Each structure stands twice: as C-alpha cells, then as structure tokens.
Amino acid sequence: MESEKKSSAISDVGAWAMNIVSSVGIIMANKQLMSNNGYGFSFATTLTGFHFAVTALVGLVSNATGYSASKHVPLWELLWFSVVANISITGMNFSLMLNSVGFYQISKLSMIPVVCVMEWLLHNKQYSKEVKMAVVVVVIGVGVCTVTDVKANLKGFMCACLAVLSTSLQQISIGSLQKKYSIGSFELLSKTAPIQALSLLIFGPFVDYYLSGNLITNYKMSSGAILFILLSCSLAVFCNVSQYLCIGRFSAVSFQVLGHMKTVCVLTLGWLLFDSELTIKNIMGMILAVVGMVIYSWAVENEKQSNSKTLPHAKNSLTEEEIRLLKDGAENNPVKDVELGEAKG
C-alpha cells in the first residue's frame, strides 16, 4: 500500500513537471517563431492545427503499434468536445487581439473561479474555505505580477467571456469524459486530436487572416522557421498529453491553480533569456502566487485525508461520485452496473 502511494505520488509529480516544462518550452519556442525579432510567423490558430495534427499522428502510431488501447467514445461527444475546444482556442486569440494584454491576463485568471462555479453547477462539487482562500491568493499573486494596462471594448469583452466559458467547460469535460468512459488521458487525446487538427487546419488560415491581415500562403518559409515549427509541434504533444493527464488525475481547478506556476517560470525565463524587465512588483506577485499554490496543495491533501478517514476501507482513488454512491449503500450493487471508471494516467 505504501509503495503504491509512493508510485502514485511520483507519477503525479511527473505529470505536473511534464506539463510545466513543455508549456514553458512551447511559449519560448513560439516567442522566437512568432515575434518580429524572430521569424514573424503570425499564424497562431494554424500553428495550433499543426500541433494537433502531430499529436493525432503520434496517437495513430501508438494505437497501431499496440502501445495504447482504443476504447469507444460516441462520435457526437468527440465532435461536441472538439467544437468547444476550438471555440476556446479561437476565442483566446480574438481576446488577445481586441483587448489589452492586462485585460487578457485578467480573463485568464477569471477561469479559476469560473471553473469552480461550473463544477459546482454541473457536478455539485463543494470546496473547503481553505481551498477558496488559496484560490484567492493565487489569483491576486498572478494578477499583481502580470496585469498592467487594462483596456477593453464590447467586442473584446464578449470574446473574452466566450473564451473563458469554453476553456473552462473544455477542461471540466476532459476529466468527465475520462471517468464516464473509463478511458485513459492519452487515448482520449488521440480521439479528439484528429478532429481538432482537421477543423483548425481548414478554418485556421481564415481566422489568422482576420487577426493579422496576412495569408499563410504568402509567408516565406525558412529553414529556421521550419525548425521552430517542428520544435513547437513536438513540445505540443507533451503539453497536450500532460494536460489531459493532469486533469484526469486531479481536477480542472487544480490544473488552473497549479498551472500558474508556468506563468512564474515564463516571467523568470523571460528575464534570464530575453532581458525582460523584472520589477519588485513582479517578484512580490510571483512569491504570493507560489504561496497560494502551496496553500492550495495543502488544502487539497487535507481534503483527501479527511475523505479517506470517512471511508477507511475504500480505495484511495475514489471519485466524488463513487464516494456518494458508497455512502448511499451502492456498494451492494454489482460492479458491472456502475459505469463510472477511473482515468488511468
């Protein structure tokens, strides 16, 4: 039992580390690829299509070689999820174009409370006061170190709202689909990636033309740009896999809260590698954000321990729904009648 806990803890840390390293890496690679000082590749939506195309290819090879097993998920659920995910990507790009960077950062920060409210509405999930306090500390900390000018307009505000709602719903759906169909994180990603890749590669160039005024067909591709596109796509595979893995193992709220460690890393690396300005305000905000993440981790661990004391004979990785069913006496039902499954990371 002790060795299982240790192995699970190592897997959890590995998933978070993969997500943070790949996310920070992809931001740095894209900065070089898309900036005017780099290669000026200003086609963010199409680039995301490339990301999902490579991810879909990796999933296809994995299924063909028998490394991962393919489980059935209804096509309408995959299509619905892909539409929501693509709205999230497009909405974020439009929000960044129409609003100031400060307002864009505020909209990203608002995802944490929005995810909390949506999980409460959709899954009746309750949060302790310690978790709520930690969320507030993280939001304030990241806000202090990232938000500067705050300017918005009606169009930008509507795009930001759409982006926040769709992103929050998408992240909640990742965990829900994994539990509902007892499907692993990579297996789910390999099913949704081809749909997202196809749709983004078809519609992405038009979105990018509206955003930047440039056609991708007019872009002069260089060997350096191709190298950074391949690097970006490779990192995106790890980023996508780790996102599904983290949300499947934890929750959308945990992914949002602890995911802001990436913001701290990006600011620090920007200062180290790109001579970006790092003020006392930035440093204080980062420290506050990290403190909030530590409090959040402690609060979530306390909740887990209190749940395990309530159900001492239950398995360690019970979902909230399974706990509720056990409390209602559902343990007497045959296992085959319970269609809830755990996401195997």
mmCIF file of C-alpha atoms in Angstrom:
data_model
loop_
_atom_site.group_PDB
_atom_site.id
_atom_site.type_symbol
_atom_site.label_atom_id
_atom_site.label_comp_id
_atom_site.label_asym_id
_atom_site.label_seq_id
_atom_site.Cartn_x
_atom_site.Cartn_y
_atom_site.Cartn_z
ATOM 1 C CA MET A 1 0.000 0.000 0.000
ATOM 2 C CA GLU A 2 2.814 2.371 0.923
ATOM 3 C CA SER A 3 4.714 1.587 -2.284
ATOM 4 C CA GLU A 4 1.538 2.222 -4.329
ATOM 5 C CA LYS A 5 1.133 5.650 -2.699
ATOM 6 C CA LYS A 6 4.787 6.496 -3.385
ATOM 7 C CA SER A 7 4.466 5.358 -7.020
ATOM 8 C CA SER A 8 1.289 7.413 -7.440
ATOM 9 C CA ALA A 9 2.965 10.496 -5.935
ATOM 10 C CA ILE A 10 5.929 10.118 -8.316
ATOM 11 C CA SER A 11 3.512 9.817 -11.276
ATOM 12 C CA ASP A 12 1.650 12.945 -10.124
ATOM 13 C CA VAL A 13 4.866 14.968 -9.858
ATOM 14 C CA GLY A 14 5.982 13.615 -13.242
ATOM 15 C CA ALA A 15 2.718 14.703 -14.888
ATOM 16 C CA TRP A 16 2.952 18.232 -13.457
ATOM 17 C CA ALA A 17 6.648 18.505 -14.334
ATOM 18 C CA MET A 18 5.961 17.406 -17.925
ATOM 19 C CA ASN A 19 3.176 19.968 -18.243
ATOM 20 C CA ILE A 20 5.188 22.857 -16.795
ATOM 21 C CA VAL A 21 8.387 22.103 -18.760
ATOM 22 C CA SER A 22 6.577 21.505 -22.084
ATOM 23 C CA SER A 23 4.269 24.535 -21.639
ATOM 24 C CA VAL A 24 7.120 26.886 -20.783
ATOM 25 C CA GLY A 25 9.194 25.407 -23.606
ATOM 26 C CA ILE A 26 6.432 25.888 -26.165
ATOM 27 C CA ILE A 27 5.901 29.514 -25.064
ATOM 28 C CA MET A 28 9.607 30.228 -25.512
ATOM 29 C CA ALA A 29 9.725 28.451 -28.898
ATOM 30 C CA ASN A 30 6.610 30.284 -30.124
ATOM 31 C CA LYS A 31 8.016 33.594 -28.929
ATOM 32 C CA GLN A 32 11.023 33.105 -31.192
ATOM 33 C CA LEU A 33 8.861 31.777 -34.044
ATOM 34 C CA MET A 34 6.149 34.458 -33.959
ATOM 35 C CA SER A 35 7.886 37.642 -32.810
ATOM 36 C CA ASN A 36 9.078 40.287 -35.264
ATOM 37 C CA ASN A 37 12.592 39.828 -33.911
ATOM 38 C CA GLY A 38 12.311 36.111 -34.686
ATOM 39 C CA TYR A 39 10.689 34.563 -37.765
ATOM 40 C CA GLY A 40 7.440 36.588 -37.849
ATOM 41 C CA PHE A 41 5.166 33.546 -38.198
ATOM 42 C CA SER A 42 1.928 35.257 -37.098
ATOM 43 C CA PHE A 43 -0.479 32.364 -37.713
ATOM 44 C CA ALA A 44 -1.306 31.176 -34.193
ATOM 45 C CA THR A 45 -4.531 29.291 -34.987
ATOM 46 C CA THR A 46 -2.990 27.416 -37.921
ATOM 47 C CA LEU A 47 0.045 26.606 -35.775
ATOM 48 C CA THR A 48 -2.314 25.063 -33.208
ATOM 49 C CA GLY A 49 -3.734 22.973 -36.065
ATOM 50 C CA PHE A 50 -0.190 21.734 -36.776
ATOM 51 C CA HIS A 51 0.164 20.898 -33.073
ATOM 52 C CA PHE A 52 -2.943 18.714 -33.049
ATOM 53 C CA ALA A 53 -2.010 17.113 -36.398
ATOM 54 C CA VAL A 54 1.313 15.911 -34.952
ATOM 55 C CA THR A 55 -0.441 14.815 -31.739
ATOM 56 C CA ALA A 56 -3.003 12.867 -33.819
ATOM 57 C CA LEU A 57 -0.162 11.217 -35.772
ATOM 58 C CA VAL A 58 1.552 10.139 -32.533
ATOM 59 C CA GLY A 59 -1.782 8.735 -31.293
ATOM 60 C CA LEU A 60 -2.303 6.845 -34.555
ATOM 61 C CA VAL A 61 1.171 5.277 -34.385
ATOM 62 C CA SER A 62 0.630 4.425 -30.711
ATOM 63 C CA ASN A 63 -2.672 2.638 -31.456
ATOM 64 C CA ALA A 64 -1.217 0.852 -34.487
ATOM 65 C CA THR A 65 1.743 -0.484 -32.504
ATOM 66 C CA GLY A 66 -0.498 -1.601 -29.632
ATOM 67 C CA TYR A 67 1.087 0.771 -27.124
ATOM 68 C CA SER A 68 -2.339 2.210 -26.274
ATOM 69 C CA ALA A 69 -5.777 0.598 -26.457
ATOM 70 C CA SER A 70 -8.666 2.321 -28.209
ATOM 71 C CA LYS A 71 -11.949 2.499 -26.270
ATOM 72 C CA HIS A 72 -15.317 3.527 -27.651
ATOM 73 C CA VAL A 73 -16.478 7.092 -27.131
ATOM 74 C CA PRO A 74 -19.601 8.232 -29.047
ATOM 75 C CA LEU A 75 -18.735 10.375 -32.072
ATOM 76 C CA TRP A 76 -21.189 13.115 -31.052
ATOM 77 C CA GLU A 77 -19.350 13.556 -27.721
ATOM 78 C CA LEU A 78 -15.997 13.840 -29.520
ATOM 79 C CA LEU A 79 -17.438 16.367 -32.006
ATOM 80 C CA TRP A 80 -19.065 18.413 -29.229
ATOM 81 C CA PHE A 81 -15.834 18.442 -27.222
ATOM 82 C CA SER A 82 -13.762 19.437 -30.284
ATOM 83 C CA VAL A 83 -16.127 22.314 -31.106
ATOM 84 C CA VAL A 84 -15.869 23.648 -27.538
ATOM 85 C CA ALA A 85 -12.067 23.261 -27.571
ATOM 86 C CA ASN A 86 -11.731 25.072 -30.908
ATOM 87 C CA ILE A 87 -14.000 27.898 -29.735
ATOM 88 C CA SER A 88 -11.688 28.186 -26.716
ATOM 89 C CA ILE A 89 -8.580 28.496 -28.912
ATOM 90 C CA THR A 90 -10.168 30.960 -31.345
ATOM 91 C CA GLY A 91 -11.787 32.975 -28.544
ATOM 92 C CA MET A 92 -8.453 33.357 -26.738
ATOM 93 C CA ASN A 93 -6.753 34.578 -29.923
ATOM 94 C CA PHE A 94 -9.528 37.119 -30.584
ATOM 95 C CA SER A 95 -9.492 38.234 -26.947
ATOM 96 C CA LEU A 96 -5.753 38.909 -27.134
ATOM 97 C CA MET A 97 -6.190 40.881 -30.373
ATOM 98 C CA LEU A 98 -9.161 43.010 -29.276
ATOM 99 C CA ASN A 99 -8.198 43.658 -25.637
ATOM 100 C CA SER A 100 -5.115 44.952 -23.868
ATOM 101 C CA VAL A 101 -2.635 42.387 -22.526
ATOM 102 C CA GLY A 102 -3.697 43.334 -18.988
ATOM 103 C CA PHE A 103 -7.371 42.563 -19.643
ATOM 104 C CA TYR A 104 -6.374 39.332 -21.421
ATOM 105 C CA GLN A 105 -4.457 38.255 -18.285
ATOM 106 C CA ILE A 106 -7.444 39.119 -16.084
ATOM 107 C CA SER A 107 -9.721 36.991 -18.283
ATOM 108 C CA LYS A 108 -7.285 34.057 -17.945
ATOM 109 C CA LEU A 109 -7.224 34.499 -14.166
ATOM 110 C CA SER A 110 -11.022 34.505 -14.064
ATOM 111 C CA MET A 111 -11.003 30.905 -15.289
ATOM 112 C CA ILE A 112 -10.210 29.630 -11.789
ATOM 113 C CA PRO A 113 -13.411 30.944 -10.128
ATOM 114 C CA VAL A 114 -15.404 30.163 -13.314
ATOM 115 C CA VAL A 115 -14.237 26.514 -13.251
ATOM 116 C CA CYS A 116 -15.137 26.336 -9.542
ATOM 117 C CA VAL A 117 -18.663 27.648 -10.217
ATOM 118 C CA MET A 118 -19.161 25.390 -13.243
ATOM 119 C CA GLU A 119 -18.030 22.281 -11.354
ATOM 120 C CA TRP A 120 -20.402 23.228 -8.548
ATOM 121 C CA LEU A 121 -23.296 23.651 -11.028
ATOM 122 C CA LEU A 122 -22.522 20.596 -13.176
ATOM 123 C CA HIS A 123 -21.176 18.135 -10.596
ATOM 124 C CA ASN A 124 -22.293 19.643 -7.275
ATOM 125 C CA LYS A 125 -18.645 19.853 -6.200
ATOM 126 C CA GLN A 126 -18.026 21.551 -2.864
ATOM 127 C CA TYR A 127 -14.869 23.426 -1.840
ATOM 128 C CA SER A 128 -13.471 23.978 1.647
ATOM 129 C CA LYS A 129 -12.749 27.503 2.881
ATOM 130 C CA GLU A 130 -9.003 26.705 2.770
ATOM 131 C CA VAL A 131 -9.229 25.874 -0.955
ATOM 132 C CA LYS A 132 -11.237 29.048 -1.621
ATOM 133 C CA MET A 133 -8.658 31.111 0.302
ATOM 134 C CA ALA A 134 -5.793 29.542 -1.677
ATOM 135 C CA VAL A 135 -7.549 30.288 -4.984
ATOM 136 C CA VAL A 136 -7.940 33.960 -3.985
ATOM 137 C CA VAL A 137 -4.246 34.202 -3.007
ATOM 138 C CA VAL A 138 -3.115 32.658 -6.330
ATOM 139 C CA VAL A 139 -5.394 34.950 -8.373
ATOM 140 C CA ILE A 140 -4.131 38.054 -6.530
ATOM 141 C CA GLY A 141 -0.487 36.958 -6.811
ATOM 142 C CA VAL A 142 -0.587 36.201 -10.540
ATOM 143 C CA GLY A 143 -2.633 39.362 -11.087
ATOM 144 C CA VAL A 144 -0.039 41.510 -9.342
ATOM 145 C CA CYS A 145 2.856 40.128 -11.403
ATOM 146 C CA THR A 146 1.144 40.055 -14.839
ATOM 147 C CA VAL A 147 -1.622 42.655 -15.074
ATOM 148 C CA THR A 148 -0.546 46.130 -16.183
ATOM 149 C CA ASP A 149 -2.750 48.166 -18.510
ATOM 150 C CA VAL A 150 -6.417 47.154 -18.512
ATOM 151 C CA LYS A 151 -8.365 48.259 -21.576
ATOM 152 C CA ALA A 152 -11.356 46.514 -23.119
ATOM 153 C CA ASN A 153 -14.230 47.125 -25.526
ATOM 154 C CA LEU A 154 -17.581 45.410 -26.064
ATOM 155 C CA LYS A 155 -16.327 43.071 -28.815
ATOM 156 C CA GLY A 156 -13.220 42.183 -26.831
ATOM 157 C CA PHE A 157 -15.217 41.653 -23.649
ATOM 158 C CA MET A 158 -17.645 39.286 -25.416
ATOM 159 C CA CYS A 159 -14.752 37.315 -26.963
ATOM 160 C CA ALA A 160 -13.062 37.084 -23.556
ATOM 161 C CA CYS A 161 -16.285 35.801 -21.931
ATOM 162 C CA LEU A 162 -16.739 33.213 -24.689
ATOM 163 C CA ALA A 163 -13.090 32.133 -24.372
ATOM 164 C CA VAL A 164 -13.248 31.795 -20.580
ATOM 165 C CA LEU A 165 -16.519 29.824 -20.595
ATOM 166 C CA SER A 166 -15.462 27.477 -23.415
ATOM 167 C CA THR A 167 -11.986 26.874 -21.943
ATOM 168 C CA SER A 168 -13.438 26.144 -18.504
ATOM 169 C CA LEU A 169 -16.050 23.782 -19.976
ATOM 170 C CA GLN A 170 -13.417 22.042 -22.102
ATOM 171 C CA GLN A 171 -11.137 21.397 -19.129
ATOM 172 C CA ILE A 172 -14.010 20.086 -16.991
ATOM 173 C CA SER A 173 -15.098 17.853 -19.890
ATOM 174 C CA ILE A 174 -11.641 16.248 -20.138
ATOM 175 C CA GLY A 175 -12.000 14.826 -16.635
ATOM 176 C CA SER A 176 -15.689 13.972 -17.085
ATOM 177 C CA LEU A 177 -15.148 12.026 -20.318
ATOM 178 C CA GLN A 178 -12.243 10.074 -18.839
ATOM 179 C CA LYS A 179 -14.356 8.996 -15.870
ATOM 180 C CA LYS A 180 -17.546 8.409 -17.872
ATOM 181 C CA TYR A 181 -15.948 6.068 -20.418
ATOM 182 C CA SER A 182 -13.097 4.681 -18.268
ATOM 183 C CA ILE A 183 -10.655 5.944 -20.865
ATOM 184 C CA GLY A 184 -7.056 6.993 -20.303
ATOM 185 C CA SER A 185 -5.801 10.506 -20.915
ATOM 186 C CA PHE A 186 -3.717 9.637 -23.984
ATOM 187 C CA GLU A 187 -6.494 7.508 -25.508
ATOM 188 C CA LEU A 188 -8.983 10.385 -25.201
ATOM 189 C CA LEU A 189 -6.478 12.849 -26.675
ATOM 190 C CA SER A 190 -5.774 10.531 -29.627
ATOM 191 C CA LYS A 191 -9.520 10.503 -30.405
ATOM 192 C CA THR A 192 -10.104 14.265 -30.186
ATOM 193 C CA ALA A 193 -6.819 15.448 -31.763
ATOM 194 C CA PRO A 194 -7.641 14.401 -35.389
ATOM 195 C CA ILE A 195 -10.989 16.255 -35.302
ATOM 196 C CA GLN A 196 -9.405 19.389 -33.860
ATOM 197 C CA ALA A 197 -6.486 19.220 -36.290
ATOM 198 C CA LEU A 198 -8.736 18.893 -39.345
ATOM 199 C CA SER A 199 -11.057 21.733 -38.341
ATOM 200 C CA LEU A 200 -8.240 24.087 -37.286
ATOM 201 C CA LEU A 201 -6.231 23.468 -40.461
ATOM 202 C CA ILE A 202 -9.326 24.207 -42.583
ATOM 203 C CA PHE A 203 -10.613 27.283 -40.734
ATOM 204 C CA GLY A 204 -7.376 28.421 -39.017
ATOM 205 C CA PRO A 205 -5.884 30.284 -42.008
ATOM 206 C CA PHE A 206 -9.087 32.366 -42.333
ATOM 207 C CA VAL A 207 -9.074 33.198 -38.609
ATOM 208 C CA ASP A 208 -5.384 34.135 -38.805
ATOM 209 C CA TYR A 209 -6.012 36.330 -41.850
ATOM 210 C CA TYR A 210 -8.717 38.211 -39.915
ATOM 211 C CA LEU A 211 -6.417 38.575 -36.901
ATOM 212 C CA SER A 212 -3.175 39.543 -38.648
ATOM 213 C CA GLY A 213 -4.185 40.593 -42.167
ATOM 214 C CA ASN A 214 -1.631 38.141 -43.589
ATOM 215 C CA LEU A 215 -2.179 34.987 -45.630
ATOM 216 C CA ILE A 216 -0.131 31.949 -44.659
ATOM 217 C CA THR A 217 0.363 31.193 -48.377
ATOM 218 C CA ASN A 218 2.308 34.465 -48.690
ATOM 219 C CA TYR A 219 4.652 33.631 -45.810
ATOM 220 C CA LYS A 220 8.238 32.936 -46.894
ATOM 221 C CA MET A 221 9.215 29.785 -45.040
ATOM 222 C CA SER A 222 12.843 29.496 -43.963
ATOM 223 C CA SER A 223 14.773 26.537 -42.582
ATOM 224 C CA GLY A 224 14.871 28.257 -39.166
ATOM 225 C CA ALA A 225 11.089 28.764 -39.147
ATOM 226 C CA ILE A 226 10.536 25.109 -40.101
ATOM 227 C CA LEU A 227 12.869 24.012 -37.299
ATOM 228 C CA PHE A 228 10.969 26.071 -34.704
ATOM 229 C CA ILE A 229 7.585 24.874 -36.048
ATOM 230 C CA LEU A 230 8.755 21.260 -35.617
ATOM 231 C CA LEU A 231 10.081 22.071 -32.131
ATOM 232 C CA SER A 232 6.779 23.750 -31.226
ATOM 233 C CA CYS A 233 4.782 20.754 -32.513
ATOM 234 C CA SER A 234 6.980 18.279 -30.618
ATOM 235 C CA LEU A 235 6.567 20.189 -27.360
ATOM 236 C CA ALA A 236 2.817 20.475 -28.027
ATOM 237 C CA VAL A 237 2.497 16.671 -27.977
ATOM 238 C CA PHE A 238 3.927 16.567 -24.439
ATOM 239 C CA CYS A 239 1.891 19.647 -23.450
ATOM 240 C CA ASN A 240 -1.399 18.151 -24.704
ATOM 241 C CA VAL A 241 -0.743 14.715 -23.185
ATOM 242 C CA SER A 242 0.249 16.182 -19.806
ATOM 243 C CA GLN A 243 -2.814 18.478 -19.755
ATOM 244 C CA TYR A 244 -5.187 15.516 -20.184
ATOM 245 C CA LEU A 245 -3.084 13.515 -17.726
ATOM 246 C CA CYS A 246 -3.140 16.213 -15.017
ATOM 247 C CA ILE A 247 -6.868 16.946 -15.323
ATOM 248 C CA GLY A 248 -7.648 13.202 -15.316
ATOM 249 C CA ARG A 249 -5.573 12.666 -12.171
ATOM 250 C CA PHE A 250 -6.632 15.810 -10.323
ATOM 251 C CA SER A 251 -9.302 18.283 -11.450
ATOM 252 C CA ALA A 252 -9.788 21.263 -13.752
ATOM 253 C CA VAL A 253 -9.467 23.605 -10.747
ATOM 254 C CA SER A 254 -6.148 22.065 -9.675
ATOM 255 C CA PHE A 255 -4.898 22.311 -13.254
ATOM 256 C CA GLN A 256 -5.767 26.021 -13.340
ATOM 257 C CA VAL A 257 -4.343 26.857 -9.901
ATOM 258 C CA LEU A 258 -1.080 24.913 -10.074
ATOM 259 C CA GLY A 259 -0.807 25.675 -13.794
ATOM 260 C CA HIS A 260 0.015 29.283 -12.929
ATOM 261 C CA MET A 261 3.449 28.007 -11.919
ATOM 262 C CA LYS A 262 4.023 28.223 -15.690
ATOM 263 C CA THR A 263 3.392 31.989 -15.510
ATOM 264 C CA VAL A 264 6.060 32.326 -12.818
ATOM 265 C CA CYS A 265 8.510 30.243 -14.887
ATOM 266 C CA VAL A 266 7.812 32.219 -18.071
ATOM 267 C CA LEU A 267 8.425 35.568 -16.315
ATOM 268 C CA THR A 268 11.649 34.255 -14.767
ATOM 269 C CA LEU A 269 12.959 32.754 -18.027
ATOM 270 C CA GLY A 270 11.959 35.900 -19.936
ATOM 271 C CA TRP A 271 14.147 37.873 -17.553
ATOM 272 C CA LEU A 272 17.039 35.391 -17.823
ATOM 273 C CA LEU A 273 16.939 34.707 -21.590
ATOM 274 C CA PHE A 274 15.285 37.717 -23.218
ATOM 275 C CA ASP A 275 16.296 40.585 -20.893
ATOM 276 C CA SER A 276 12.648 41.201 -19.978
ATOM 277 C CA GLU A 277 12.138 43.648 -17.123
ATOM 278 C CA LEU A 278 11.506 42.045 -13.727
ATOM 279 C CA THR A 279 10.307 44.586 -11.152
ATOM 280 C CA ILE A 280 9.795 44.330 -7.401
ATOM 281 C CA LYS A 281 6.055 44.201 -8.163
ATOM 282 C CA ASN A 282 6.595 41.145 -10.389
ATOM 283 C CA ILE A 283 8.722 39.392 -7.769
ATOM 284 C CA MET A 284 6.231 40.076 -4.942
ATOM 285 C CA GLY A 285 3.374 38.824 -7.117
ATOM 286 C CA MET A 286 5.257 35.628 -8.006
ATOM 287 C CA ILE A 287 6.055 34.941 -4.334
ATOM 288 C CA LEU A 288 2.391 35.470 -3.403
ATOM 289 C CA ALA A 289 1.270 33.164 -6.226
ATOM 290 C CA VAL A 290 3.661 30.397 -5.125
ATOM 291 C CA VAL A 291 2.459 30.749 -1.517
ATOM 292 C CA GLY A 292 -1.126 30.382 -2.775
ATOM 293 C CA MET A 293 -0.199 27.224 -4.700
ATOM 294 C CA VAL A 294 1.426 25.732 -1.595
ATOM 295 C CA ILE A 295 -1.689 26.528 0.477
ATOM 296 C CA TYR A 296 -3.897 25.020 -2.249
ATOM 297 C CA SER A 297 -1.850 21.796 -2.367
ATOM 298 C CA TRP A 298 -2.004 21.527 1.431
ATOM 299 C CA ALA A 299 -5.773 22.145 1.476
ATOM 300 C CA VAL A 300 -6.463 19.548 -1.229
ATOM 301 C CA GLU A 301 -4.287 16.984 0.573
ATOM 302 C CA ASN A 302 -6.194 17.677 3.803
ATOM 303 C CA GLU A 303 -9.492 17.068 1.973
ATOM 304 C CA LYS A 304 -8.179 13.760 0.633
ATOM 305 C CA GLN A 305 -7.118 12.636 4.107
ATOM 306 C CA SER A 306 -10.476 13.599 5.642
ATOM 307 C CA ASN A 307 -12.289 11.668 2.888
ATOM 308 C CA SER A 308 -10.120 8.603 3.475
ATOM 309 C CA LYS A 309 -10.910 8.774 7.220
ATOM 310 C CA THR A 310 -14.615 8.939 6.433
ATOM 311 C CA LEU A 311 -14.310 5.819 4.278
ATOM 312 C CA PRO A 312 -11.366 3.872 5.765
ATOM 313 C CA HIS A 313 -11.974 0.724 3.734
ATOM 314 C CA ALA A 314 -12.467 2.453 0.415
ATOM 315 C CA LYS A 315 -9.785 2.574 -2.252
ATOM 316 C CA ASN A 316 -7.550 5.636 -2.278
ATOM 317 C CA SER A 317 -8.607 6.961 -5.678
ATOM 318 C CA LEU A 318 -12.380 7.032 -5.289
ATOM 319 C CA THR A 319 -14.109 9.735 -7.274
ATOM 320 C CA GLU A 320 -16.565 12.030 -5.517
ATOM 321 C CA GLU A 321 -19.461 10.312 -7.290
ATOM 322 C CA GLU A 322 -18.260 6.884 -6.116
ATOM 323 C CA ILE A 323 -17.979 8.150 -2.541
ATOM 324 C CA ARG A 324 -21.545 9.444 -2.705
ATOM 325 C CA LEU A 325 -22.771 6.110 -4.083
ATOM 326 C CA LEU A 326 -20.953 4.179 -1.368
ATOM 327 C CA LYS A 327 -22.490 6.368 1.297
ATOM 328 C CA ASP A 328 -25.920 5.688 -0.170
ATOM 329 C CA GLY A 329 -25.316 1.940 0.070
ATOM 330 C CA ALA A 330 -24.411 1.376 -3.558
ATOM 331 C CA GLU A 331 -21.591 -0.966 -2.559
ATOM 332 C CA ASN A 332 -24.136 -3.787 -2.634
ATOM 333 C CA ASN A 333 -24.694 -3.318 -6.386
ATOM 334 C CA PRO A 334 -22.757 -5.479 -8.865
ATOM 335 C CA VAL A 335 -19.641 -3.736 -10.113
ATOM 336 C CA LYS A 336 -20.747 -4.103 -13.722
ATOM 337 C CA ASP A 337 -23.788 -1.890 -13.050
ATOM 338 C CA VAL A 338 -21.610 1.049 -12.044
ATOM 339 C CA GLU A 339 -20.459 2.711 -15.244
ATOM 340 C CA LEU A 340 -18.047 5.096 -13.567
ATOM 341 C CA GLY A 341 -14.384 4.417 -14.206
ATOM 342 C CA GLU A 342 -11.089 5.914 -13.206
ATOM 343 C CA ALA A 343 -8.831 7.658 -15.640
ATOM 344 C CA LYS A 344 -5.617 5.747 -15.941
ATOM 345 C CA GLY A 345 -2.883 8.319 -16.456
#
